[in-house]
């Protein structure tokens, strides 16, 4: 059996002239049928003339140019118009004369240059046609000619409307594509910020501490090992992010989840930050993107604690509910209230956007008794 879907795809891949040709051929064949003689457009009401050899030429002029109505709309319109004028002056009233409307619609929709000139020339050409028909004995009144002219204008207007609609849709798609690219750039920037800032901050803090451990070789070796491990984790995370940029990679960022929070906390402790970690409740199987955002909230909060309140006790609390995940990260001490220098709070702003994109709530600021508090409520159950 013929696969209709493949056949349709193959047809759409054909040249536009080939795809437009069947209409003209179908109308040409129909115009040869005796039952359709005299069933065409009539301007001037001249007496009908019998079918002859010239009528065959008129059918060719009015039908075959439709094959190029989208590629060369001006050529199509000129040839069909010539055939239409001959048709009316000789009184054939062929069924093919109805294609004048199709030619006008196509020209209005696809003609790129000289649109105004085309309209003016067609309008001027219509006037001598009416006089020629009158000299041949046409009984049409002036009102009839005016109505037919307005019908031609309407056909052109339909084509122009189709053209403007197509242009508006193309503009809308362009804006959507630009917005998508901007959103993707923002997403990649956030991931780079989260990965690089956290790991580099931990490495800097550990390296600074190593300077004061030269008298304790065992502790110095442990600190340097921690720096090495942190650097390796950063490289692994960056490689995974670069994999996301490949064309054949269509999954979301999966470098971390809430299930790795304990590892994150342990890394922060190795960097010299005293962290108390508490989890309540059980994780939902369909937590989706909520767990990933939860991880990023804790990661950014711990990074800021390392940078601006190093050595100050930090408390991380994560509560898993049926419909949401609640996160609280508090750091005591006066130094923790500052935002990242040079970053303008970019990390916190990115977290707010992440959380709000899932319909959650985010807040960050100084506590009344000193220190800094980050809170987030993240709806669970969304798609990952």
Coordinates of C-alpha atoms in Angstrom, one line a residue:
X1 CA 0.0 0.0 0.0
X2 CA 1.1 3.6 -0.7
X3 CA 2.3 5.4 2.4
X4 CA 0.2 8.6 2.3
X5 CA 2.4 10.4 4.7
X6 CA 5.6 9.8 2.8
X7 CA 3.8 10.6 -0.4
X8 CA 2.7 14.0 1.0
X9 CA 6.2 14.7 2.3
X10 CA 7.7 13.9 -1.1
X11 CA 5.1 16.1 -2.8
X12 CA 6.0 19.1 -0.5
X13 CA 9.6 18.7 -1.5
X14 CA 8.8 19.1 -5.2
X15 CA 9.4 22.4 -6.9
X16 CA 6.7 24.9 -6.4
X17 CA 6.0 25.1 -10.2
X18 CA 5.4 21.4 -10.3
X19 CA 3.0 21.6 -7.3
X20 CA 1.1 24.6 -8.9
X21 CA 0.8 22.9 -12.3
X22 CA -2.1 20.5 -11.6
X23 CA -4.6 23.2 -11.0
X24 CA -4.0 24.8 -14.4
X25 CA -4.2 21.4 -16.1
X26 CA -7.4 20.4 -14.3
X27 CA -9.1 23.7 -15.2
X28 CA -7.9 23.4 -18.9
X29 CA -9.3 19.9 -19.2
X30 CA -12.6 21.0 -17.5
X31 CA -12.8 23.9 -20.0
X32 CA -12.9 21.5 -22.9
X33 CA -16.0 19.7 -21.5
X34 CA -19.2 20.7 -23.5
X35 CA -21.2 20.9 -20.3
X36 CA -18.9 23.8 -19.0
X37 CA -19.0 25.8 -22.2
X38 CA -20.2 29.3 -21.5
X39 CA -19.8 28.8 -17.7
X40 CA -17.1 31.3 -17.3
X41 CA -16.8 35.0 -16.3
X42 CA -18.8 37.3 -18.5
X43 CA -18.1 41.1 -18.8
X44 CA -20.3 43.1 -21.2
X45 CA -22.8 40.3 -22.0
X46 CA -21.6 39.8 -25.6
X47 CA -23.3 37.0 -27.5
X48 CA -21.6 33.6 -27.0
X49 CA -19.2 32.5 -29.8
X50 CA -18.8 28.8 -30.7
X51 CA -15.7 27.0 -29.6
X52 CA -12.8 27.2 -32.1
X53 CA -9.0 27.1 -32.5
X54 CA -8.5 30.5 -30.9
X55 CA -10.5 29.3 -27.9
X56 CA -7.8 26.6 -27.4
X57 CA -5.1 29.3 -27.3
X58 CA -7.2 31.3 -24.8
X59 CA -7.5 28.2 -22.6
X60 CA -3.7 27.8 -22.7
X61 CA -3.2 31.5 -21.8
X62 CA -5.7 31.4 -18.9
X63 CA -4.6 28.0 -17.4
X64 CA -1.0 27.0 -17.9
X65 CA 0.5 30.3 -16.5
X66 CA -1.0 29.3 -13.1
X67 CA 2.0 26.9 -12.7
X68 CA 4.2 29.9 -12.1
X69 CA 1.7 31.9 -10.0
X70 CA 3.9 31.8 -6.9
X71 CA 7.4 31.8 -8.5
X72 CA 6.7 34.5 -11.1
X73 CA 3.3 36.1 -10.1
X74 CA 3.7 39.1 -12.5
X75 CA 4.2 36.8 -15.5
X76 CA 1.2 34.7 -14.5
X77 CA -1.0 37.7 -14.1
X78 CA 0.0 39.3 -17.5
X79 CA -0.6 36.1 -19.4
X80 CA -3.8 35.2 -17.8
X81 CA -5.0 38.8 -18.3
X82 CA -4.2 38.6 -22.0
X83 CA -6.2 35.4 -22.3
X84 CA -9.0 36.9 -20.3
X85 CA -9.3 40.0 -22.5
X86 CA -9.3 37.8 -25.7
X87 CA -11.9 35.6 -24.0
X88 CA -14.2 38.6 -23.3
X89 CA -13.7 40.3 -26.6
X90 CA -14.5 37.2 -28.7
X91 CA -17.3 36.1 -26.4
X92 CA -16.1 32.6 -25.6
X93 CA -16.9 32.9 -21.8
X94 CA -14.8 29.9 -21.2
X95 CA -14.7 28.1 -17.8
X96 CA -11.0 29.0 -17.8
X97 CA -11.8 32.7 -17.5
X98 CA -12.6 32.2 -13.9
X99 CA -8.8 31.8 -13.3
X100 CA -8.4 35.6 -13.6
X101 CA -9.5 35.7 -9.9
X102 CA -6.9 33.1 -8.9
X103 CA -4.2 35.0 -10.8
X104 CA -5.1 38.2 -9.0
X105 CA -5.1 36.6 -5.6
X106 CA -1.7 35.0 -6.2
X107 CA -0.2 38.2 -7.4
X108 CA -1.6 40.1 -4.4
X109 CA -0.1 37.4 -2.1
X110 CA 3.3 36.7 -3.8
X111 CA 4.3 39.7 -5.9
X112 CA 7.3 41.3 -4.2
X113 CA 8.1 44.4 -6.4
X114 CA 6.1 46.9 -8.3
X115 CA 2.8 46.2 -6.5
X116 CA 1.4 49.7 -6.9
X117 CA 2.5 49.9 -10.5
X118 CA 0.8 46.6 -11.2
X119 CA -2.5 47.8 -9.6
X120 CA -2.4 51.1 -11.6
X121 CA -1.7 49.4 -14.9
X122 CA -4.4 46.8 -14.4
X123 CA -6.9 49.6 -13.5
X124 CA -5.9 51.6 -16.6
X125 CA -6.1 48.5 -18.8
X126 CA -9.7 47.9 -17.6
X127 CA -11.0 51.2 -19.1
X128 CA -10.1 50.5 -22.7
X129 CA -11.5 46.9 -22.3
X130 CA -14.9 48.4 -21.4
X131 CA -14.9 50.7 -24.4
X132 CA -13.9 47.9 -26.7
X133 CA -16.7 45.7 -25.4
X134 CA -19.2 48.6 -25.9
X135 CA -18.1 49.1 -29.5
X136 CA -18.6 45.3 -30.1
X137 CA -22.2 45.7 -28.9
X138 CA -22.0 44.9 -25.3
X139 CA -25.3 45.6 -23.4
X140 CA -23.7 45.9 -19.9
X141 CA -24.5 49.1 -18.1
X142 CA -21.9 51.2 -16.3
X143 CA -22.9 49.8 -12.9
X144 CA -22.1 46.3 -14.1
X145 CA -18.6 47.3 -15.1
X146 CA -18.1 49.0 -11.8
X147 CA -19.2 46.0 -9.8
X148 CA -16.9 43.7 -11.8
X149 CA -14.0 46.1 -11.2
X150 CA -14.7 46.0 -7.5
X151 CA -14.7 42.2 -7.6
X152 CA -11.3 42.3 -9.2
X153 CA -10.1 44.7 -6.4
X154 CA -11.5 42.3 -3.8
X155 CA -9.5 39.4 -5.3
X156 CA -6.3 41.5 -5.1
X157 CA -7.2 42.5 -1.6
X158 CA -7.6 38.9 -0.5
X159 CA -4.2 38.2 -1.8
X160 CA -2.7 41.2 0.0
X161 CA -4.4 40.1 3.2
X162 CA -2.8 36.7 2.9
X163 CA 0.5 38.3 2.3
X164 CA 0.3 40.5 5.4
X165 CA -0.9 37.5 7.5
X166 CA 2.1 35.5 6.3
X167 CA 4.5 38.3 7.0
X168 CA 3.0 38.8 10.5
X169 CA 3.4 35.0 11.2
X170 CA 7.0 35.1 10.0
X171 CA 7.7 38.1 12.3
X172 CA 6.0 36.3 15.2
X173 CA 8.2 33.2 14.6
X174 CA 11.3 35.4 14.5
X175 CA 10.5 37.0 17.8
X176 CA 9.8 33.5 19.3
X177 CA 13.1 32.3 18.0
X178 CA 14.9 35.3 19.4
X179 CA 13.2 34.9 22.8
X180 CA 14.1 31.2 22.8
X181 CA 17.7 31.9 22.0
X182 CA 17.9 34.6 24.7
X183 CA 16.3 32.2 27.3
X184 CA 18.8 29.5 26.4
X185 CA 21.7 31.9 26.7
X186 CA 20.4 33.0 30.1
X187 CA 20.0 29.4 31.2
X188 CA 23.5 28.5 30.2
X189 CA 24.8 31.6 32.0
X190 CA 23.0 30.6 35.1
X191 CA 24.5 27.1 35.0
X192 CA 28.0 28.4 34.4
X193 CA 27.6 30.8 37.3
X194 CA 26.3 28.1 39.6
X195 CA 29.0 25.6 38.7
X196 CA 32.0 27.9 38.3
X197 CA 31.3 30.2 41.3
X198 CA 30.7 27.4 43.8
X199 CA 33.7 25.2 42.9
X200 CA 36.1 28.1 42.4
X201 CA 35.0 29.7 45.7
X202 CA 35.6 26.4 47.5
X203 CA 39.0 26.1 45.8
X204 CA 40.1 29.6 46.7
X205 CA 39.0 29.2 50.4
X206 CA 40.8 25.9 50.6
X207 CA 44.0 27.2 49.0
X208 CA 44.0 30.2 51.3
X209 CA 43.7 27.8 54.3
X210 CA 46.6 25.7 53.0
X211 CA 48.9 28.6 53.3
X212 CA 48.7 28.4 57.1
X213 CA 49.1 24.6 57.3
X214 CA 52.7 24.3 56.4
X215 CA 53.5 23.3 59.9
X216 CA 50.9 20.5 59.8
X217 CA 51.7 18.2 56.8
X218 CA 48.8 15.9 57.4
X219 CA 46.2 18.7 57.4
X220 CA 48.0 20.4 54.5
X221 CA 47.8 17.2 52.4
X222 CA 44.1 16.8 53.2
X223 CA 43.4 20.4 52.2
X224 CA 45.3 20.1 48.9
X225 CA 43.5 16.8 48.2
X226 CA 40.2 18.6 48.8
X227 CA 41.3 21.4 46.3
X228 CA 42.1 18.7 43.8
X229 CA 38.8 16.9 44.3
X230 CA 36.9 20.2 43.9
X231 CA 38.7 21.0 40.7
X232 CA 38.0 17.6 39.3
X233 CA 34.3 18.0 40.1
X234 CA 34.3 21.4 38.5
X235 CA 35.8 20.0 35.3
X236 CA 33.3 17.1 35.3
X237 CA 30.3 19.5 35.7
X238 CA 31.6 21.8 33.0
X239 CA 32.1 18.9 30.6
X240 CA 28.5 17.7 31.3
X241 CA 27.3 21.3 30.6
X242 CA 29.2 21.4 27.3
X243 CA 27.6 18.1 26.3
X244 CA 24.2 19.9 26.6
X245 CA 25.2 22.2 23.8
X246 CA 25.5 19.3 21.3
X247 CA 22.7 19.2 18.7
X248 CA 21.8 15.6 19.5
X249 CA 21.5 16.3 23.3
X250 CA 17.9 17.2 24.1
X251 CA 17.7 16.6 27.9
X252 CA 17.7 19.2 30.6
X253 CA 20.7 20.0 32.8
X254 CA 21.2 17.0 35.1
X255 CA 24.4 17.7 36.8
X256 CA 22.8 17.7 40.3
X257 CA 19.6 16.9 42.2
X258 CA 18.4 17.2 45.7
X259 CA 19.6 13.6 46.3
X260 CA 23.2 15.0 46.2
X261 CA 22.6 17.6 48.8
X262 CA 24.6 15.7 51.4
X263 CA 27.6 15.5 49.1
X264 CA 27.3 19.3 48.5
X265 CA 27.2 20.0 52.2
X266 CA 30.2 17.7 52.8
X267 CA 32.2 19.6 50.2
X268 CA 31.4 22.9 51.9
X269 CA 32.5 21.5 55.2
X270 CA 35.8 20.4 53.7
X271 CA 36.3 24.0 52.6
X272 CA 36.2 25.0 56.2
X273 CA 32.5 26.1 56.6
X274 CA 30.7 24.6 59.6
X275 CA 27.3 23.4 58.1
X276 CA 24.4 21.8 60.0
X277 CA 22.2 19.9 57.6
X278 CA 18.7 18.6 58.2
X279 CA 16.1 16.9 55.9
X280 CA 12.5 16.3 56.8
X281 CA 9.9 14.3 54.9
X282 CA 10.4 12.0 51.9
X283 CA 11.1 13.0 48.4
X284 CA 8.2 12.6 45.8
X285 CA 8.9 10.3 42.9
X286 CA 7.7 13.0 40.5
X287 CA 9.4 16.0 42.0
X288 CA 10.8 16.8 38.6
X289 CA 12.6 20.1 38.2
X290 CA 11.9 21.0 41.8
X291 CA 14.8 18.9 43.1
X292 CA 17.2 20.4 40.7
X293 CA 16.2 24.0 41.7
X294 CA 16.4 22.9 45.3
X295 CA 20.0 21.9 44.8
X296 CA 20.8 25.2 43.1
X297 CA 19.3 27.2 45.9
X298 CA 21.4 25.4 48.5
X299 CA 24.5 25.6 46.4
X300 CA 24.2 29.3 45.8
X301 CA 23.5 30.0 49.5
X302 CA 26.5 27.9 50.6
X303 CA 28.7 29.6 48.0
X304 CA 27.7 33.0 49.4
X305 CA 28.4 31.8 52.9
X306 CA 31.9 30.7 51.9
X307 CA 32.6 34.0 50.3
X308 CA 31.1 36.4 52.8
X309 CA 30.8 34.5 56.1
X310 CA 33.6 32.0 56.0
X311 CA 33.8 30.0 59.2
X312 CA 30.4 31.2 60.4
X313 CA 27.9 28.4 61.4
X314 CA 25.4 27.8 58.6
X315 CA 22.2 25.9 58.9
X316 CA 20.5 24.1 55.9
X317 CA 17.0 22.8 56.3
X318 CA 15.1 21.0 53.5
X319 CA 11.5 19.9 54.0
X320 CA 9.8 17.6 51.5
X321 CA 6.1 17.9 51.3
X322 CA 3.5 16.2 49.0
X323 CA 3.2 19.3 46.8
X324 CA 6.2 21.4 47.5
X325 CA 9.8 21.5 48.8
X326 CA 10.8 24.1 51.3
X327 CA 14.4 25.3 51.7
X328 CA 16.0 27.4 54.3
X329 CA 19.7 28.4 54.5
X330 CA 20.7 30.7 57.3
X331 CA 24.2 32.0 58.1
X332 CA 24.9 33.8 61.4
X333 CA 27.3 36.7 61.7
X334 CA 27.4 40.2 60.4
X335 CA 29.5 39.4 57.4
X336 CA 26.9 37.2 55.7
X337 CA 24.6 40.0 54.8
X338 CA 26.5 41.3 51.8
X339 CA 25.8 40.3 48.2
X340 CA 28.5 38.9 46.1
X341 CA 31.0 41.7 45.3
X342 CA 31.0 42.7 41.6
X343 CA 28.0 40.4 40.8
X344 CA 25.2 42.7 42.0
X345 CA 23.4 39.7 43.5
X346 CA 23.3 38.0 40.1
X347 CA 23.2 34.5 41.6
X348 CA 20.3 35.4 43.9
X349 CA 18.4 37.0 41.1
X350 CA 18.9 33.9 39.0
X351 CA 17.6 31.8 41.8
X352 CA 14.5 33.9 42.1
X353 CA 13.8 33.5 38.4
X354 CA 14.3 29.7 38.6
X355 CA 11.9 29.4 41.6
X356 CA 9.3 31.7 40.2
X357 CA 9.4 29.9 36.9
X358 CA 8.0 26.8 38.7
X359 CA 5.4 28.9 40.5
X360 CA 7.2 29.1 43.8
X361 CA 8.4 31.8 46.2
X362 CA 11.9 33.0 46.9
X363 CA 13.2 35.5 49.5
X364 CA 16.7 36.4 50.6
X365 CA 17.9 39.1 53.0
X366 CA 19.5 40.0 56.4
X367 CA 18.0 38.5 59.5
X368 CA 16.9 40.7 62.4
X369 CA 19.6 39.3 64.7
X370 CA 22.4 39.5 62.1
X371 CA 23.4 37.1 59.4
X372 CA 21.7 36.2 56.1
X373 CA 18.7 34.0 55.4
X374 CA 17.6 32.4 52.1
X375 CA 14.2 30.9 51.8
X376 CA 12.4 29.1 48.9
X377 CA 9.2 27.3 48.4
X378 CA 9.3 25.2 45.3
X379 CA 6.2 23.3 44.0
X380 CA 7.0 19.7 43.4
X381 CA 5.5 17.3 40.8
X382 CA 6.4 19.3 37.7
X383 CA 8.0 17.6 34.7
X384 CA 11.7 17.2 34.7

